[in-house]
Amino acid sequence: GIVSLISLAVLSYERYCTMTGTTEADTTNYRKTWTGIVLSWTYSLVWTAPPLFGWSSYGPEGPGTTCSVNWHSKDANNASYVVCLFIFCLVIPFVIIVYSYGKLLCAIRQVSGFSKGMGRTREQHILIMVVVMVICFLLCWLPYATVALIATFGKPGLITPAASIIPSILAKSSTVYNPIIYIFLNKQV
């Protein structure tokens, strides 16, 4: 799940850099692609390995069919890890996504100001794609993060196993949605 979140942030930043760059994209050079992949996996590993070394722990989630961070433990060790995951693996990627797509839209708006008609249609098309991707990101991950925070800081037993199933499924299936959105909303694909 964290690889998915970080990959979305890396992709949004890469799109921003590619679309606003002054040089043409080099389709034969995979250095940036591999750097993004390695960065995504390394960052994710840094944030998923700590429970293996004693900072929080992993355990069954919801009805016991999936594994996740131990949300239900109320000790400071677990709570600090959940807060760090929330900040570094949800909030920061979301800020990068919003920043990158926001700057991309501003750049497109400036360019389309020079050429009316076709530019305005392209700007609206990209705006729709960006809004759909950001909304999808929030719909997939915000319920999961909310359930995790409530389970960690709320009253014990407030989040039942049944109540955590849908947020968990949404979050864990989020990697499927962005390629679909991109394919259906991008005329070049």
mmCIF file with all atom_site columns, N, CA, C and O in Angstrom, residues 125-145:
data_model
loop_
_atom_site.group_PDB
_atom_site.id
_atom_site.type_symbol
_atom_site.label_atom_id
_atom_site.label_alt_id
_atom_site.label_comp_id
_atom_site.label_asym_id
_atom_site.label_entity_id
_atom_site.label_seq_id
_atom_site.pdbx_PDB_ins_code
_atom_site.Cartn_x
_atom_site.Cartn_y
_atom_site.Cartn_z
_atom_site.occupancy
_atom_site.B_iso_or_equiv
_atom_site.pdbx_formal_charge
_atom_site.auth_seq_id
_atom_site.auth_comp_id
_atom_site.auth_asym_id
_atom_site.auth_atom_id
_atom_site.pdbx_PDB_model_num
ATOM 1  N N  . HIS A 1 125 ? -9.571  19.058 -19.919 1.00 0.00 ? 125 HIS A N  1
ATOM 2  C CA . HIS A 1 125 ? -9.417  17.602 -19.910 1.00 0.00 ? 125 HIS A CA 1
ATOM 3  C C  . HIS A 1 125 ? -8.412  17.172 -18.842 1.00 0.00 ? 125 HIS A C  1
ATOM 4  O O  . HIS A 1 125 ? -8.656  16.230 -18.072 1.00 0.00 ? 125 HIS A O  1
ATOM 5  N N  . ILE A 1 126 ? -7.281  17.855 -18.768 1.00 0.00 ? 126 ILE A N  1
ATOM 6  C CA . ILE A 1 126 ? -6.256  17.526 -17.774 1.00 0.00 ? 126 ILE A CA 1
ATOM 7  C C  . ILE A 1 126 ? -6.758  17.855 -16.375 1.00 0.00 ? 126 ILE A C  1
ATOM 8  O O  . ILE A 1 126 ? -6.529  17.089 -15.430 1.00 0.00 ? 126 ILE A O  1
ATOM 9  N N  . LEU A 1 127 ? -7.478  18.959 -16.234 1.00 0.00 ? 127 LEU A N  1
ATOM 10 C CA . LEU A 1 127 ? -8.044  19.318 -14.936 1.00 0.00 ? 127 LEU A CA 1
ATOM 11 C C  . LEU A 1 127 ? -8.989  18.222 -14.437 1.00 0.00 ? 127 LEU A C  1
ATOM 12 O O  . LEU A 1 127 ? -8.929  17.816 -13.277 1.00 0.00 ? 127 LEU A O  1
ATOM 13 N N  . ILE A 1 128 ? -9.836  17.702 -15.316 1.00 0.00 ? 128 ILE A N  1
ATOM 14 C CA . ILE A 1 128 ? -10.757 16.622 -14.942 1.00 0.00 ? 128 ILE A CA 1
ATOM 15 C C  . ILE A 1 128 ? -9.973  15.393 -14.509 1.00 0.00 ? 128 ILE A C  1
ATOM 16 O O  . ILE A 1 128 ? -10.284 14.774 -13.478 1.00 0.00 ? 128 ILE A O  1
ATOM 17 N N  . MET A 1 129 ? -8.933  15.031 -15.259 1.00 0.00 ? 129 MET A N  1
ATOM 18 C CA . MET A 1 129 ? -8.134  13.863 -14.912 1.00 0.00 ? 129 MET A CA 1
ATOM 19 C C  . MET A 1 129 ? -7.460  14.048 -13.553 1.00 0.00 ? 129 MET A C  1
ATOM 20 O O  . MET A 1 129 ? -7.468  13.142 -12.716 1.00 0.00 ? 129 MET A O  1
ATOM 21 N N  . VAL A 1 130 ? -6.910  15.227 -13.290 1.00 0.00 ? 130 VAL A N  1
ATOM 22 C CA . VAL A 1 130 ? -6.243  15.504 -12.027 1.00 0.00 ? 130 VAL A CA 1
ATOM 23 C C  . VAL A 1 130 ? -7.231  15.448 -10.870 1.00 0.00 ? 130 VAL A C  1
ATOM 24 O O  . VAL A 1 130 ? -6.967  14.820 -9.837  1.00 0.00 ? 130 VAL A O  1
ATOM 25 N N  . VAL A 1 131 ? -8.367  16.074 -11.039 1.00 0.00 ? 131 VAL A N  1
ATOM 26 C CA . VAL A 1 131 ? -9.383  16.076 -9.975  1.00 0.00 ? 131 VAL A CA 1
ATOM 27 C C  . VAL A 1 131 ? -9.852  14.656 -9.683  1.00 0.00 ? 131 VAL A C  1
ATOM 28 O O  . VAL A 1 131 ? -9.970  14.252 -8.523  1.00 0.00 ? 131 VAL A O  1
ATOM 29 N N  . VAL A 1 132 ? -10.086 13.852 -10.721 1.00 0.00 ? 132 VAL A N  1
ATOM 30 C CA . VAL A 1 132 ? -10.521 12.468 -10.521 1.00 0.00 ? 132 VAL A CA 1
ATOM 31 C C  . VAL A 1 132 ? -9.439  11.671 -9.801  1.00 0.00 ? 132 VAL A C  1
ATOM 32 O O  . VAL A 1 132 ? -9.738  10.905 -8.874  1.00 0.00 ? 132 VAL A O  1
ATOM 33 N N  . MET A 1 133 ? -8.173  11.855 -10.163 1.00 0.00 ? 133 MET A N  1
ATOM 34 C CA . MET A 1 133 ? -7.090  11.115 -9.510  1.00 0.00 ? 133 MET A CA 1
ATOM 35 C C  . MET A 1 133 ? -6.953  11.511 -8.038  1.00 0.00 ? 133 MET A C  1
ATOM 36 O O  . MET A 1 133 ? -6.770  10.647 -7.174  1.00 0.00 ? 133 MET A O  1
ATOM 37 N N  . VAL A 1 134 ? -7.032  12.786 -7.732  1.00 0.00 ? 134 VAL A N  1
ATOM 38 C CA . VAL A 1 134 ? -6.916  13.244 -6.345  1.00 0.00 ? 134 VAL A CA 1
ATOM 39 C C  . VAL A 1 134 ? -8.106  12.763 -5.523  1.00 0.00 ? 134 VAL A C  1
ATOM 40 O O  . VAL A 1 134 ? -7.943  12.291 -4.393  1.00 0.00 ? 134 VAL A O  1
ATOM 41 N N  . ILE A 1 135 ? -9.302  12.849 -6.082  1.00 0.00 ? 135 ILE A N  1
ATOM 42 C CA . ILE A 1 135 ? -10.490 12.361 -5.365  1.00 0.00 ? 135 ILE A CA 1
ATOM 43 C C  . ILE A 1 135 ? -10.384 10.861 -5.121  1.00 0.00 ? 135 ILE A C  1
ATOM 44 O O  . ILE A 1 135 ? -10.685 10.365 -4.031  1.00 0.00 ? 135 ILE A O  1
ATOM 45 N N  . CYS A 1 136 ? -9.933  10.123 -6.114  1.00 0.00 ? 136 CYS A N  1
ATOM 46 C CA . CYS A 1 136 ? -9.745  8.670  -5.963  1.00 0.00 ? 136 CYS A CA 1
ATOM 47 C C  . CYS A 1 136 ? -8.724  8.380  -4.867  1.00 0.00 ? 136 CYS A C  1
ATOM 48 O O  . CYS A 1 136 ? -8.930  7.482  -4.047  1.00 0.00 ? 136 CYS A O  1
ATOM 49 N N  . PHE A 1 137 ? -7.637  9.109  -4.874  1.00 0.00 ? 137 PHE A N  1
ATOM 50 C CA . PHE A 1 137 ? -6.617  8.956  -3.843  1.00 0.00 ? 137 PHE A CA 1
ATOM 51 C C  . PHE A 1 137 ? -7.240  9.147  -2.455  1.00 0.00 ? 137 PHE A C  1
ATOM 52 O O  . PHE A 1 137 ? -7.030  8.333  -1.554  1.00 0.00 ? 137 PHE A O  1
ATOM 53 N N  . LEU A 1 138 ? -7.995  10.219 -2.299  1.00 0.00 ? 138 LEU A N  1
ATOM 54 C CA . LEU A 1 138 ? -8.619  10.502 -1.004  1.00 0.00 ? 138 LEU A CA 1
ATOM 55 C C  . LEU A 1 138 ? -9.678  9.463  -0.632  1.00 0.00 ? 138 LEU A C  1
ATOM 56 O O  . LEU A 1 138 ? -9.745  9.030  0.518   1.00 0.00 ? 138 LEU A O  1
ATOM 57 N N  . LEU A 1 139 ? -10.487 9.051  -1.602  1.00 0.00 ? 139 LEU A N  1
ATOM 58 C CA . LEU A 1 139 ? -11.524 8.048  -1.320  1.00 0.00 ? 139 LEU A CA 1
ATOM 59 C C  . LEU A 1 139 ? -10.926 6.699  -0.927  1.00 0.00 ? 139 LEU A C  1
ATOM 60 O O  . LEU A 1 139 ? -11.520 5.959  -0.151  1.00 0.00 ? 139 LEU A O  1
ATOM 61 N N  . CYS A 1 140 ? -9.774  6.375  -1.468  1.00 0.00 ? 140 CYS A N  1
ATOM 62 C CA . CYS A 1 140 ? -9.134  5.096  -1.154  1.00 0.00 ? 140 CYS A CA 1
ATOM 63 C C  . CYS A 1 140 ? -8.408  5.125  0.186   1.00 0.00 ? 140 CYS A C  1
ATOM 64 O O  . CYS A 1 140 ? -8.488  4.173  0.950   1.00 0.00 ? 140 CYS A O  1
ATOM 65 N N  . TRP A 1 141 ? -7.691  6.195  0.445   1.00 0.00 ? 141 TRP A N  1
ATOM 66 C CA . TRP A 1 141 ? -6.790  6.180  1.592   1.00 0.00 ? 141 TRP A CA 1
ATOM 67 C C  . TRP A 1 141 ? -7.299  6.912  2.822   1.00 0.00 ? 141 TRP A C  1
ATOM 68 O O  . TRP A 1 141 ? -6.905  6.567  3.943   1.00 0.00 ? 141 TRP A O  1
ATOM 69 N N  . LEU A 1 142 ? -8.138  7.922  2.673   1.00 0.00 ? 142 LEU A N  1
ATOM 70 C CA . LEU A 1 142 ? -8.608  8.661  3.843   1.00 0.00 ? 142 LEU A CA 1
ATOM 71 C C  . LEU A 1 142 ? -9.456  7.809  4.783   1.00 0.00 ? 142 LEU A C  1
ATOM 72 O O  . LEU A 1 142 ? -9.265  7.876  6.000   1.00 0.00 ? 142 LEU A O  1
ATOM 73 N N  . PRO A 1 143 ? -10.382 6.970  4.285   1.00 0.00 ? 143 PRO A N  1
ATOM 74 C CA . PRO A 1 143 ? -11.125 6.111  5.220   1.00 0.00 ? 143 PRO A CA 1
ATOM 75 C C  . PRO A 1 143 ? -10.204 5.156  5.998   1.00 0.00 ? 143 PRO A C  1
ATOM 76 O O  . PRO A 1 143 ? -10.385 4.957  7.200   1.00 0.00 ? 143 PRO A O  1
ATOM 77 N N  . TYR A 1 144 ? -9.224  4.611  5.323   1.00 0.00 ? 144 TYR A N  1
ATOM 78 C CA . TYR A 1 144 ? -8.290  3.686  5.962   1.00 0.00 ? 144 TYR A CA 1
ATOM 79 C C  . TYR A 1 144 ? -7.478  4.406  7.042   1.00 0.00 ? 144 TYR A C  1
ATOM 80 O O  . TYR A 1 144 ? -7.320  3.911  8.161   1.00 0.00 ? 144 TYR A O  1
ATOM 81 N N  . ALA A 1 145 ? -6.971  5.589  6.715   1.00 0.00 ? 145 ALA A N  1
ATOM 82 C CA . ALA A 1 145 ? -6.197  6.371  7.676   1.00 0.00 ? 145 ALA A CA 1
ATOM 83 C C  . ALA A 1 145 ? -7.072  6.794  8.854   1.00 0.00 ? 145 ALA A C  1
ATOM 84 O O  . ALA A 1 145 ? -6.626  6.760  10.009  1.00 0.00 ? 145 ALA A O  1
#
